[in-house]
Amino acid sequence: MTTLASLNSLDDAAFAAALNGIYEHSPWIAERAASRRPFATLAALKLALQEVVDAASEDERLALLRAHPELAGKAAIAGELTEESTGEQAASGLNQCSAGEYACLQQLNGEYNDKFGFPFILAVKGPTGRGLTRSAIIDTFARRLKNARAGELAEALRQVHRIAEIRLNVLLDVVPSMGAQVMDWCETIGEWSDAETGLTCAYLTPAHRRTAARIVNWMIDAGMDVARLNLSHGSQEDHREIYHHIRRASDESGRAVGVLLDLQ
């Protein structure tokens, strides 16, 4: 069985090989993260991989997105998906689409690619790992098609990282049961948007500020040890308030939680 300790002990080439498939057809991510070892926690490994992607060029990030297959697309029909993607799409029943569902997904795939220049990416295993329903996938697809390109690019990369996180959990035989429940709650809340043209993280808007403190507590209880704040979205007041929520919840729980400020 692969463990964090065994990953830390491998040479760089073997480390990259062991993480092959974590990021779809993109071995360069693990290769660049290898020099950052040893990783003290699984969260540190996940963060290092994400930071490699964040530091990559725009062309590299676009190539990463374009390495992902369409949902129920031509590659799936031809049996050309990776083992990981095959299992993930099957978990959501995308290999059992009705004729109407298949036609709808093909239309959405075409419209999305034409608008954004990369395929629609969604962690179809869902927060719990049991798989999203086909109707939930189609609804999310249609909703995100309304987004502006910059926002959708950020969301697609977030989904790529979520897929990688799920695959790492499988590789290391980690079952974050409470964390999955928290993610499920947050995804439900995150469906509420203040505008049709962009998905707003509703628990950070004025109408839902009281929810933020509860979610921070849930995340810490689930094992969160680093909170990442994207300063390119929201107001200084939003950032200040959520920062204080994190610090207060960290003090109350007695658990150290780092705060990573994303300036891009």
Coordinates of N, CA, C and O in Angstrom, one line a residue, residues 18-86:
A18 N 4.8 7.3 -9.1 CA 3.7 6.9 -8.1 C 2.5 7.7 -8.1 O 1.4 7.3 -7.8
L19 N 2.7 9.0 -8.5 CA 1.5 9.9 -8.6 C 1.0 10.1 -10.0 O 0.2 11.0 -10.3
N20 N 1.4 9.2 -10.9 CA 1.0 9.3 -12.3 C -0.6 9.1 -12.3 O -1.1 8.2 -11.7
G21 N -1.2 10.0 -13.0 CA -2.7 9.9 -13.1 C -3.4 10.8 -12.1 O -4.6 11.0 -12.2
I22 N -2.7 11.3 -11.1 CA -3.4 12.1 -10.1 C -3.9 13.4 -10.8 O -5.0 13.8 -10.6
Y23 N -3.0 14.0 -11.6 CA -3.5 15.1 -12.4 C -3.4 14.6 -13.9 O -2.4 14.1 -14.4
E24 N -4.6 14.7 -14.5 CA -4.8 14.0 -15.8 C -3.7 14.3 -16.9 O -3.6 15.5 -17.3
H25 N -3.0 13.3 -17.3 CA -2.0 13.4 -18.4 C -1.1 14.6 -18.1 O -0.6 15.3 -19.1
S26 N -0.7 14.9 -16.9 CA 0.1 16.0 -16.5 C 1.2 15.6 -15.5 O 1.2 16.1 -14.4
P27 N 2.2 14.8 -15.9 CA 3.2 14.3 -14.9 C 4.1 15.4 -14.4 O 4.7 15.3 -13.4
W28 N 4.2 16.5 -15.1 CA 5.1 17.6 -14.8 C 4.7 18.2 -13.4 O 5.6 18.8 -12.7
I29 N 3.5 18.0 -13.0 CA 3.1 18.6 -11.7 C 3.8 17.9 -10.5 O 4.4 18.5 -9.7
A30 N 3.7 16.6 -10.6 CA 4.4 15.8 -9.5 C 5.9 15.9 -9.6 O 6.6 15.9 -8.6
E31 N 6.4 16.0 -10.9 CA 7.8 16.1 -11.1 C 8.3 17.4 -10.4 O 9.4 17.4 -9.7
R32 N 7.6 18.5 -10.5 CA 8.1 19.8 -9.9 C 7.9 19.8 -8.4 O 8.5 20.5 -7.7
A33 N 6.9 19.0 -7.9 CA 6.6 19.0 -6.5 C 7.6 18.1 -5.7 O 7.7 18.2 -4.5
A34 N 8.3 17.2 -6.4 CA 9.1 16.2 -5.8 C 10.2 16.8 -4.9 O 10.5 16.3 -3.8
S35 N 10.8 18.0 -5.3 CA 11.9 18.6 -4.6 C 11.4 19.2 -3.3 O 12.2 19.6 -2.4
R36 N 10.1 19.3 -3.0 CA 9.6 19.9 -1.8 C 9.4 18.9 -0.7 O 9.0 19.3 0.4
R37 N 9.7 17.7 -0.9 CA 9.6 16.7 0.1 C 10.7 16.9 1.2 O 11.8 17.5 0.9
P38 N 10.5 16.3 2.4 CA 9.4 15.5 2.8 C 8.2 16.3 3.2 O 8.3 17.4 3.7
F39 N 7.0 15.6 3.0 CA 5.8 16.3 3.3 C 5.3 15.7 4.7 O 5.3 14.5 4.9
A40 N 5.0 16.6 5.6 CA 4.7 16.2 7.0 C 3.3 15.6 7.0 O 3.0 14.7 7.9
T41 N 2.4 16.1 6.2 CA 1.0 15.6 6.2 C 0.5 15.5 4.7 O 1.1 16.0 3.8
L42 N -0.6 14.8 4.6 CA -1.2 14.6 3.3 C -1.7 16.0 2.8 O -1.6 16.3 1.6
A43 N -2.2 16.8 3.7 CA -2.6 18.2 3.3 C -1.4 19.0 2.7 O -1.6 19.7 1.8
A44 N -0.2 18.8 3.3 CA 1.0 19.5 2.7 C 1.3 19.0 1.3 O 1.7 19.8 0.5
L45 N 1.1 17.7 1.1 CA 1.4 17.2 -0.3 C 0.4 17.8 -1.3 O 0.7 18.3 -2.3
K46 N -0.9 17.8 -0.9 CA -1.9 18.3 -1.8 C -1.7 19.8 -2.1 O -1.8 20.3 -3.2
L47 N -1.3 20.6 -1.0 CA -1.0 22.0 -1.2 C 0.2 22.2 -2.1 O 0.1 23.1 -3.0
A48 N 1.2 21.4 -2.0 CA 2.4 21.5 -2.8 C 2.0 21.3 -4.3 O 2.5 22.1 -5.2
L49 N 1.2 20.3 -4.6 CA 0.8 20.1 -6.0 C 0.0 21.2 -6.5 O 0.2 21.6 -7.7
Q50 N -0.9 21.8 -5.7 CA -1.7 22.9 -6.1 C -0.8 24.1 -6.4 O -1.1 24.9 -7.4
E51 N 0.2 24.3 -5.6 CA 1.0 25.5 -5.8 C 1.9 25.4 -7.0 O 2.2 26.4 -7.7
V52 N 2.2 24.1 -7.4 CA 2.9 24.0 -8.7 C 2.0 24.4 -9.8 O 2.5 25.1 -10.8
V53 N 0.7 24.1 -9.8 CA -0.2 24.5 -10.8 C -0.4 26.0 -10.8 O -0.3 26.7 -11.9
D54 N -0.5 26.6 -9.6 CA -0.7 28.0 -9.5 C 0.5 28.8 -10.1 O 0.4 29.9 -10.6
A55 N 1.7 28.2 -9.9 CA 3.0 28.9 -10.4 C 3.2 28.6 -11.9 O 4.1 29.2 -12.4
A56 N 2.5 27.7 -12.5 CA 2.7 27.4 -13.9 C 2.3 28.5 -14.8 O 1.5 29.4 -14.4
S57 N 2.7 28.5 -16.0 CA 2.3 29.5 -17.0 C 0.9 29.3 -17.4 O 0.3 28.3 -17.2
E58 N 0.3 30.3 -18.0 CA -1.1 30.3 -18.4 C -1.2 29.1 -19.5 O -2.2 28.4 -19.4
D59 N -0.3 29.0 -20.4 CA -0.3 27.9 -21.4 C -0.3 26.6 -20.7 O -1.0 25.6 -21.2
E60 N 0.5 26.4 -19.7 CA 0.6 25.1 -19.0 C -0.8 24.8 -18.3 O -1.2 23.7 -18.3
R61 N -1.4 25.8 -17.7 CA -2.6 25.6 -17.0 C -3.7 25.2 -18.0 O -4.6 24.4 -17.7
L62 N -3.7 25.9 -19.1 CA -4.7 25.6 -20.2 C -4.5 24.2 -20.7 O -5.5 23.4 -21.0
A63 N -3.2 23.8 -20.9 CA -2.9 22.4 -21.3 C -3.4 21.4 -20.3 O -3.9 20.3 -20.7
L64 N -3.3 21.7 -19.0 CA -3.8 20.8 -18.0 C -5.3 20.7 -18.1 O -5.9 19.6 -18.0
L65 N -6.0 21.8 -18.3 CA -7.5 21.7 -18.5 C -7.9 20.9 -19.7 O -8.8 20.1 -19.7
R66 N -7.1 21.2 -20.8 CA -7.5 20.5 -22.1 C -7.1 19.0 -22.1 O -7.5 18.3 -23.0
A67 N -6.3 18.6 -21.1 CA -6.0 17.2 -21.0 C -7.1 16.3 -20.4 O -7.1 15.1 -20.5
H68 N -8.1 17.0 -19.9 CA -9.3 16.3 -19.3 C -10.3 16.0 -20.4 O -10.5 16.7 -21.4
P69 N -10.9 14.8 -20.3 CA -11.9 14.4 -21.3 C -13.3 15.1 -21.1 O -13.6 15.6 -20.0
E70 N -14.0 15.2 -22.1 CA -15.4 15.7 -22.0 C -16.2 14.6 -21.2 O -15.9 13.4 -21.2
L71 N -17.3 15.1 -20.6 CA -18.1 14.1 -19.8 C -19.0 13.5 -20.9 O -19.7 14.1 -21.6
A72 N -19.0 12.1 -20.8 CA -19.8 11.3 -21.8 C -19.5 11.7 -23.2 O -20.3 11.7 -24.1
G73 N -18.2 12.1 -23.5 CA -17.8 12.5 -24.8 C -17.2 11.4 -25.7 O -17.4 10.2 -25.4
K74 N -16.6 11.8 -26.7 CA -16.1 10.9 -27.7 C -15.0 9.9 -27.1 O -15.0 8.7 -27.5
A75 N -14.2 10.4 -26.3 CA -13.1 9.5 -25.7 C -13.8 8.5 -24.8 O -13.3 7.3 -24.8
A76 N -14.9 8.8 -24.1 CA -15.6 7.8 -23.3 C -16.2 6.8 -24.1 O -16.1 5.6 -23.8
I77 N -16.8 7.2 -25.2 CA -17.5 6.3 -26.1 C -16.5 5.3 -26.8 O -16.8 4.1 -26.9
A78 N -15.3 5.8 -27.1 CA -14.3 5.0 -27.8 C -13.5 4.2 -26.8 O -12.6 3.4 -27.2
G79 N -13.8 4.3 -25.5 CA -13.0 3.6 -24.5 C -11.6 4.1 -24.3 O -10.7 3.3 -23.9
E80 N -11.4 5.4 -24.5 CA -10.0 5.9 -24.5 C -9.7 6.7 -23.2 O -8.7 7.4 -23.1
L81 N -10.6 6.7 -22.2 CA -10.4 7.4 -21.0 C -9.3 6.7 -20.1 O -9.1 5.5 -20.3
T82 N -8.7 7.5 -19.3 CA -7.7 6.9 -18.3 C -8.5 6.0 -17.3 O -9.8 6.1 -17.2
E83 N -7.9 5.1 -16.6 CA -8.5 4.3 -15.7 C -9.3 5.1 -14.6 O -10.4 4.8 -14.2
E84 N -8.6 6.2 -14.2 CA -9.2 7.0 -13.2 C -10.5 7.7 -13.7 O -11.5 7.7 -13.0
S85 N -10.4 8.3 -14.9 CA -11.6 9.0 -15.4 C -12.7 8.0 -15.7 O -13.9 8.3 -15.6
T86 N -12.4 6.8 -16.2 CA -13.4 5.8 -16.5 C -14.2 5.4 -15.2 O -15.4 5.4 -15.2

